[in-house]
Amino acid sequence: MRFTDIVSTIFVARTIAFSHDAQHRLNDKINVAGTTDTNPKCYLPAPLNPSDDGLESSHDLFSSKKALQLMVKKHQSLVRIPSICYDDMGDLDTDDRWKPFNDIPKMLKKAYPTVHKHITPEKVNKFGLVYTLQGSDPSLQPILLAGHQDVVPVAAGTLHEWVHPPFDAFYNETDGYLWGRGASDDKSAITAQMSALEALLSQKTYKPRRTVILAFGFDEECSGHRGAGHISKHLEKRYGEHGIAAILDEGGAGLQKMGDVLYALPAVYEKGYLDVWFNVSVVGGHSSVPTPHTAIGIMAEIVTTLEHNPFKPEIAKNGAIHQCLACF
């Protein structure tokens, strides 16, 4: 099995809408309009068509009305579980707000019997789930497909603003939208990955050479330390540092339609993130002889200075985003 085989299946499972034939509709190696510079240029790899692997095509697997209805039903079951992660979540064993997470592995086992026939999921730090499908070639590094089970809270004061209740998972057959908290972020990834793996494992000829790992955290919306943090250490202990060939996680530009072609744009680039802590220490004193500046005043001046000097947006030349824009 090639990496592109399972990834292409997942893209189809996640979007349900796609172009049947792999082909380029973008101009290869052209200069950006309006520029005289030879850079940037749009460099496109050759189209990939995994249809020669002997497996049933993803188009045949997921494009029928019956297949869509089945996937919607499974996704609804997942979205209906109110697996909310709050910023002040307590201990995993004592905070009752963690209880809904007990229902997710039960639901997945019922919805994807073939996956669970071949794989026994590992529980990492109680609620983290890791599915490992062992490949036949140990010399190949595994690929990791990630997702998270938790969703952001729903403020009680906003419930009346919802067209459909957040955990009803209402599906509108007319426009194809499924309503619910987490329907997109990020339970769609879990449904797509599990559906793709279920379909692949249902075919007797599917015997992957490369190990495939599905890992689902449970606190991405409120830190990630207890979910993905523990899963990453668990996998690093097993496969070593830099032991994973590729990681497919949420994010990216989603779907972009140009003309009559719908493009799925995977995330290959992320902006950086940095937390900076300022600690101000001053000499103590008495209000009868106050110091010229207090710690609060100094800190306020720092904040004011930062607000008046925001970072300027910048796209790194020849970076992934720059090249993507060049192609469009």
Coordinates of C-alpha atoms in Angstrom, one line a residue:
M1 CA 0.0 0.0 0.0
R2 CA 1.3 3.5 -0.8
F3 CA 0.7 6.5 1.3
T4 CA -1.4 8.1 -1.5
D5 CA -3.8 5.2 -1.5
I6 CA -5.2 5.7 2.0
V7 CA -5.0 9.5 1.9
S8 CA -6.9 9.7 -1.4
T9 CA -9.6 7.5 0.1
I10 CA -9.8 9.7 3.2
F11 CA -10.1 12.9 1.1
V12 CA -13.1 11.3 -0.7
A13 CA -14.6 10.1 2.5
R14 CA -14.3 13.5 4.0
T15 CA -15.6 15.6 1.1
I16 CA -18.0 13.3 -0.7
A17 CA -17.6 15.6 -3.7
F18 CA -14.6 15.4 -6.0
S19 CA -13.4 15.1 -9.6
H20 CA -13.4 11.5 -10.7
D21 CA -10.2 11.7 -12.8
A22 CA -6.9 12.9 -11.4
Q23 CA -5.8 15.8 -13.6
H24 CA -4.3 19.2 -13.5
R25 CA -6.3 22.3 -14.3
L26 CA -3.5 24.7 -13.2
N27 CA -0.8 25.9 -15.5
D28 CA 2.6 24.3 -14.7
K29 CA 5.7 26.5 -14.3
I30 CA 4.2 29.8 -15.2
N31 CA 5.1 33.3 -14.0
V32 CA 2.7 35.0 -11.7
A33 CA 0.5 37.5 -13.6
G34 CA 1.7 41.1 -13.5
T35 CA 5.3 40.3 -12.4
T36 CA 8.5 40.6 -14.4
D37 CA 10.5 38.4 -12.0
T38 CA 11.2 34.9 -13.0
N39 CA 10.0 33.9 -9.6
P40 CA 7.7 32.8 -8.2
K41 CA 6.7 29.9 -10.4
C42 CA 4.1 27.2 -10.0
Y43 CA 5.8 23.8 -9.7
L44 CA 3.3 20.9 -9.8
P45 CA 4.1 17.3 -9.3
A46 CA 2.7 14.7 -11.7
P47 CA -0.9 13.7 -11.0
L48 CA -1.2 10.6 -8.9
N49 CA -3.8 7.9 -9.7
P50 CA -3.9 5.1 -7.2
S51 CA -6.4 3.1 -9.2
D52 CA -3.8 0.4 -10.1
D53 CA -3.6 -1.0 -6.7
G54 CA -6.3 -3.6 -7.3
L55 CA -8.6 -2.2 -4.7
E56 CA -12.1 -0.9 -5.3
S57 CA -12.0 2.8 -6.2
S58 CA -12.9 5.4 -3.7
H59 CA -15.4 6.8 -6.2
D60 CA -17.3 3.6 -6.3
L61 CA -17.1 3.2 -2.5
F62 CA -18.4 6.6 -1.4
S63 CA -20.3 8.3 -4.3
S64 CA -23.6 6.4 -4.1
K65 CA -26.6 7.6 -2.2
K66 CA -26.5 4.5 0.0
A67 CA -22.9 5.1 1.0
L68 CA -23.6 8.7 1.8
Q69 CA -26.6 7.8 4.0
L70 CA -24.5 5.3 5.9
M71 CA -21.7 7.8 6.5
V72 CA -24.2 10.5 7.6
K73 CA -25.7 8.0 10.0
K74 CA -22.3 7.1 11.5
H75 CA -21.3 10.8 11.7
Q76 CA -24.6 11.7 13.4
S77 CA -23.9 9.1 16.1
L78 CA -20.5 10.7 16.8
V79 CA -21.7 14.3 16.8
R80 CA -24.6 13.5 19.2
I81 CA -22.0 12.7 21.9
P82 CA -21.5 16.0 23.8
S83 CA -17.8 15.5 24.3
I84 CA -17.1 19.1 25.4
C85 CA -13.7 20.2 26.7
Y86 CA -13.7 23.2 29.0
D87 CA -10.7 25.3 30.0
D88 CA -11.1 24.3 33.6
M89 CA -11.5 20.5 33.2
G90 CA -10.4 18.7 36.3
D91 CA -9.0 15.2 37.0
L92 CA -9.9 12.5 34.4
D93 CA -11.4 10.3 37.1
T94 CA -13.3 12.8 39.2
D95 CA -14.6 15.5 36.9
D96 CA -18.0 14.3 35.6
R97 CA -17.6 16.4 32.5
W98 CA -15.3 13.8 31.1
K99 CA -18.0 11.1 31.2
P100 CA -19.3 11.6 27.6
F101 CA -15.8 10.5 26.3
N102 CA -16.6 7.0 27.6
D103 CA -19.3 6.7 24.9
I104 CA -17.0 7.4 21.9
P105 CA -15.0 4.1 21.8
K106 CA -18.3 2.2 22.2
M107 CA -19.9 4.1 19.4
L108 CA -16.9 3.6 17.1
K109 CA -16.8 -0.1 17.8
K110 CA -20.4 -0.5 16.9
A111 CA -20.2 1.7 13.7
Y112 CA -16.9 0.2 12.4
P113 CA -17.0 -3.6 13.2
T114 CA -14.4 -4.5 10.5
V115 CA -11.9 -2.1 11.9
H116 CA -12.3 -3.5 15.4
K117 CA -12.1 -7.1 14.0
H118 CA -8.6 -6.4 12.8
I119 CA -7.5 -3.8 15.4
T120 CA -7.8 -3.5 19.1
P121 CA -7.5 0.2 19.9
E122 CA -5.1 1.3 22.7
K123 CA -6.3 3.8 25.3
V124 CA -3.7 6.4 26.2
N125 CA -4.2 8.4 29.3
K126 CA -7.8 7.0 29.7
F127 CA -9.5 8.7 26.7
G128 CA -6.9 8.9 24.0
L129 CA -7.4 6.3 21.2
V130 CA -4.7 4.8 19.0
Y131 CA -5.5 2.4 16.2
T132 CA -2.5 0.6 14.7
L133 CA -2.8 -1.4 11.5
Q134 CA 0.5 -3.2 11.2
G135 CA 2.2 -3.2 7.8
S136 CA 4.1 -6.1 6.3
D137 CA 7.3 -4.2 5.7
P138 CA 9.0 -3.1 9.0
S139 CA 11.6 -1.1 7.2
L140 CA 8.9 1.5 6.2
Q141 CA 8.1 4.2 8.8
P142 CA 4.4 4.4 9.7
I143 CA 2.0 7.1 8.7
L144 CA -0.1 8.9 11.3
L145 CA -3.7 10.1 10.7
A146 CA -4.8 12.3 13.5
G147 CA -8.0 13.8 14.9
H148 CA -9.6 14.9 18.1
Q149 CA -12.8 13.8 19.9
D150 CA -13.5 16.9 21.9
V151 CA -15.5 20.0 20.8
V152 CA -15.6 23.6 22.1
P153 CA -18.3 24.5 24.7
V154 CA -21.8 25.8 23.8
A155 CA -22.7 28.8 25.9
A156 CA -26.1 28.3 27.5
G157 CA -27.1 31.8 26.5
T158 CA -26.6 31.1 22.8
L159 CA -28.8 27.9 22.5
H160 CA -31.7 29.9 21.2
E161 CA -29.5 31.2 18.3
W162 CA -28.9 27.7 17.0
V163 CA -31.0 26.8 13.9
H164 CA -30.8 23.2 15.1
P165 CA -29.7 22.1 18.6
P166 CA -25.9 21.6 18.8
F167 CA -26.0 17.9 19.6
D168 CA -29.0 16.8 17.6
A169 CA -26.8 16.3 14.5
F170 CA -29.6 17.3 12.2
Y171 CA -29.0 16.4 8.5
N172 CA -30.5 18.5 5.8
E173 CA -30.9 16.3 2.7
T174 CA -31.6 19.3 0.5
D175 CA -28.3 21.2 0.9
G176 CA -26.2 18.3 2.3
Y177 CA -25.3 20.0 5.5
L178 CA -25.1 18.2 8.9
W179 CA -25.7 20.6 11.8
G180 CA -23.9 20.1 15.1
R181 CA -21.1 21.1 17.3
G182 CA -18.0 19.3 16.1
A183 CA -19.6 18.2 12.9
S184 CA -16.6 19.7 11.1
D185 CA -14.1 20.5 13.9
D186 CA -13.0 17.8 14.2
K187 CA -15.3 14.8 14.3
S188 CA -15.4 14.9 10.5
A189 CA -11.8 13.7 10.5
I190 CA -12.6 10.7 12.8
T191 CA -15.6 9.7 10.6
A192 CA -13.6 10.1 7.4
Q193 CA -10.6 8.1 8.7
M194 CA -12.6 5.3 10.2
S195 CA -14.8 5.0 7.2
A196 CA -11.8 4.8 4.9
L197 CA -10.2 2.2 7.0
E198 CA -13.4 0.2 7.3
A199 CA -13.8 0.2 3.5
L200 CA -10.2 -0.8 2.9
L201 CA -10.2 -3.6 5.5
S202 CA -13.5 -5.0 4.0
Q203 CA -11.5 -5.8 0.9
K204 CA -9.6 -9.1 1.2
T205 CA -6.8 -7.9 -1.1
Y206 CA -5.9 -4.9 1.1
K207 CA -2.7 -5.8 2.8
P208 CA -0.7 -2.6 3.6
R209 CA 3.1 -2.7 3.4
R210 CA 3.3 0.4 5.6
T211 CA 1.9 0.6 9.1
V212 CA -1.1 2.9 9.4
I213 CA -1.8 4.7 12.7
L214 CA -5.0 6.5 13.6
A215 CA -4.7 8.7 16.8
F216 CA -7.5 10.6 18.4
G217 CA -6.9 13.0 21.2
F218 CA -9.5 14.3 23.6
D219 CA -8.5 17.8 24.8
E220 CA -7.3 19.7 21.7
E221 CA -9.8 22.5 22.3
C222 CA -8.5 23.1 25.9
S223 CA -4.7 22.6 25.6
G224 CA -3.9 19.2 24.1
H225 CA -1.6 18.3 27.0
R226 CA -3.5 15.3 28.3
G227 CA -4.6 13.9 24.9
A228 CA -2.1 14.5 22.0
G229 CA 0.6 15.3 24.5
H230 CA 0.4 11.8 26.0
I231 CA -0.2 10.1 22.6
S232 CA 2.9 11.7 21.1
K233 CA 5.1 10.4 24.0
H234 CA 3.5 7.0 23.6
L235 CA 4.3 6.8 19.9
E236 CA 7.8 8.3 20.3
K237 CA 8.6 5.6 22.8
R238 CA 7.5 3.0 20.4
Y239 CA 8.9 4.4 17.1
G240 CA 11.6 6.7 18.2
E241 CA 12.2 10.4 17.5
H242 CA 11.4 11.2 13.8
G243 CA 10.0 7.7 13.6
I244 CA 6.8 8.7 11.7
A245 CA 7.0 9.1 7.9
A246 CA 4.1 11.6 7.6
I247 CA 1.4 13.1 9.7
L248 CA -2.0 14.1 8.4
D249 CA -3.9 16.3 10.8
E250 CA -6.8 18.8 10.6
G251 CA -6.3 22.2 9.0
G252 CA -5.4 23.4 5.5
A253 CA -7.3 25.4 3.0
G254 CA -10.1 22.9 2.7
L255 CA -11.9 22.8 -0.6
Q256 CA -11.4 25.2 -3.5
K257 CA -13.6 25.1 -6.6
M258 CA -12.2 26.5 -9.8
G259 CA -14.3 26.1 -12.9
D260 CA -16.0 22.7 -12.7
V261 CA -13.2 21.1 -10.6
L262 CA -13.2 20.8 -6.8
Y263 CA -9.7 20.7 -5.3
A264 CA -8.9 19.2 -1.9
L265 CA -6.0 21.2 -0.4
P266 CA -4.0 19.4 2.3
A267 CA -2.2 21.3 5.0
V268 CA 1.5 21.2 4.5
Y269 CA 2.4 24.4 6.3
E270 CA 1.6 26.1 9.6
K271 CA 2.3 29.5 11.1
G272 CA 4.3 29.5 14.3
Y273 CA 2.9 30.0 17.8
L274 CA 4.6 31.7 20.7
D275 CA 3.6 32.5 24.3
V276 CA 5.6 35.3 26.0
W277 CA 5.5 35.8 29.7
F278 CA 6.5 39.2 31.2
N279 CA 7.5 39.3 34.9
V280 CA 8.0 42.8 36.4
S281 CA 9.6 43.2 39.8
V282 CA 9.9 46.6 41.5
V283 CA 11.1 47.8 44.9
G284 CA 8.4 47.9 47.5
G285 CA 7.4 51.1 49.3
H286 CA 4.8 53.1 51.1
S287 CA 2.0 55.2 49.7
S288 CA 3.4 58.2 51.7
V289 CA 6.5 58.1 49.4
P290 CA 5.3 56.4 46.3
T291 CA 7.7 55.3 43.6
P292 CA 7.4 57.1 40.2
H293 CA 6.3 54.0 38.5
T294 CA 4.4 50.9 39.8
A295 CA 4.7 47.4 38.4
I296 CA 1.2 47.7 37.0
G297 CA 2.1 50.9 35.2
I298 CA 5.2 49.5 33.7
M299 CA 3.4 46.4 32.6
A300 CA 0.6 48.6 31.1
E301 CA 3.2 50.5 29.2
I302 CA 4.6 47.2 27.8
V303 CA 1.1 46.2 26.6
T304 CA 0.4 49.6 25.1
T305 CA 3.7 49.5 23.2
L306 CA 3.0 46.0 21.9
E307 CA -0.5 47.1 20.7
H308 CA 0.9 50.1 18.9
N309 CA 3.5 47.9 17.1
P310 CA 1.7 44.9 15.7
F311 CA 3.6 42.4 13.5
K312 CA 3.2 43.1 9.8
P313 CA 1.7 40.2 7.8
E314 CA 4.4 38.5 5.8
I315 CA 4.4 35.6 3.3
A316 CA 7.8 34.0 3.1
K317 CA 9.1 33.9 -0.5
N318 CA 9.1 30.4 -1.9
G319 CA 7.4 29.1 1.2
A320 CA 4.4 26.7 0.9
I321 CA 1.7 29.4 1.0
H322 CA 3.7 31.6 -1.4
Q323 CA 3.9 28.7 -3.9
C324 CA 0.3 27.9 -3.5
L325 CA -0.8 31.4 -4.3
A326 CA 1.6 31.4 -7.3
C327 CA -0.3 28.4 -8.7
F328 CA -3.7 30.1 -8.2

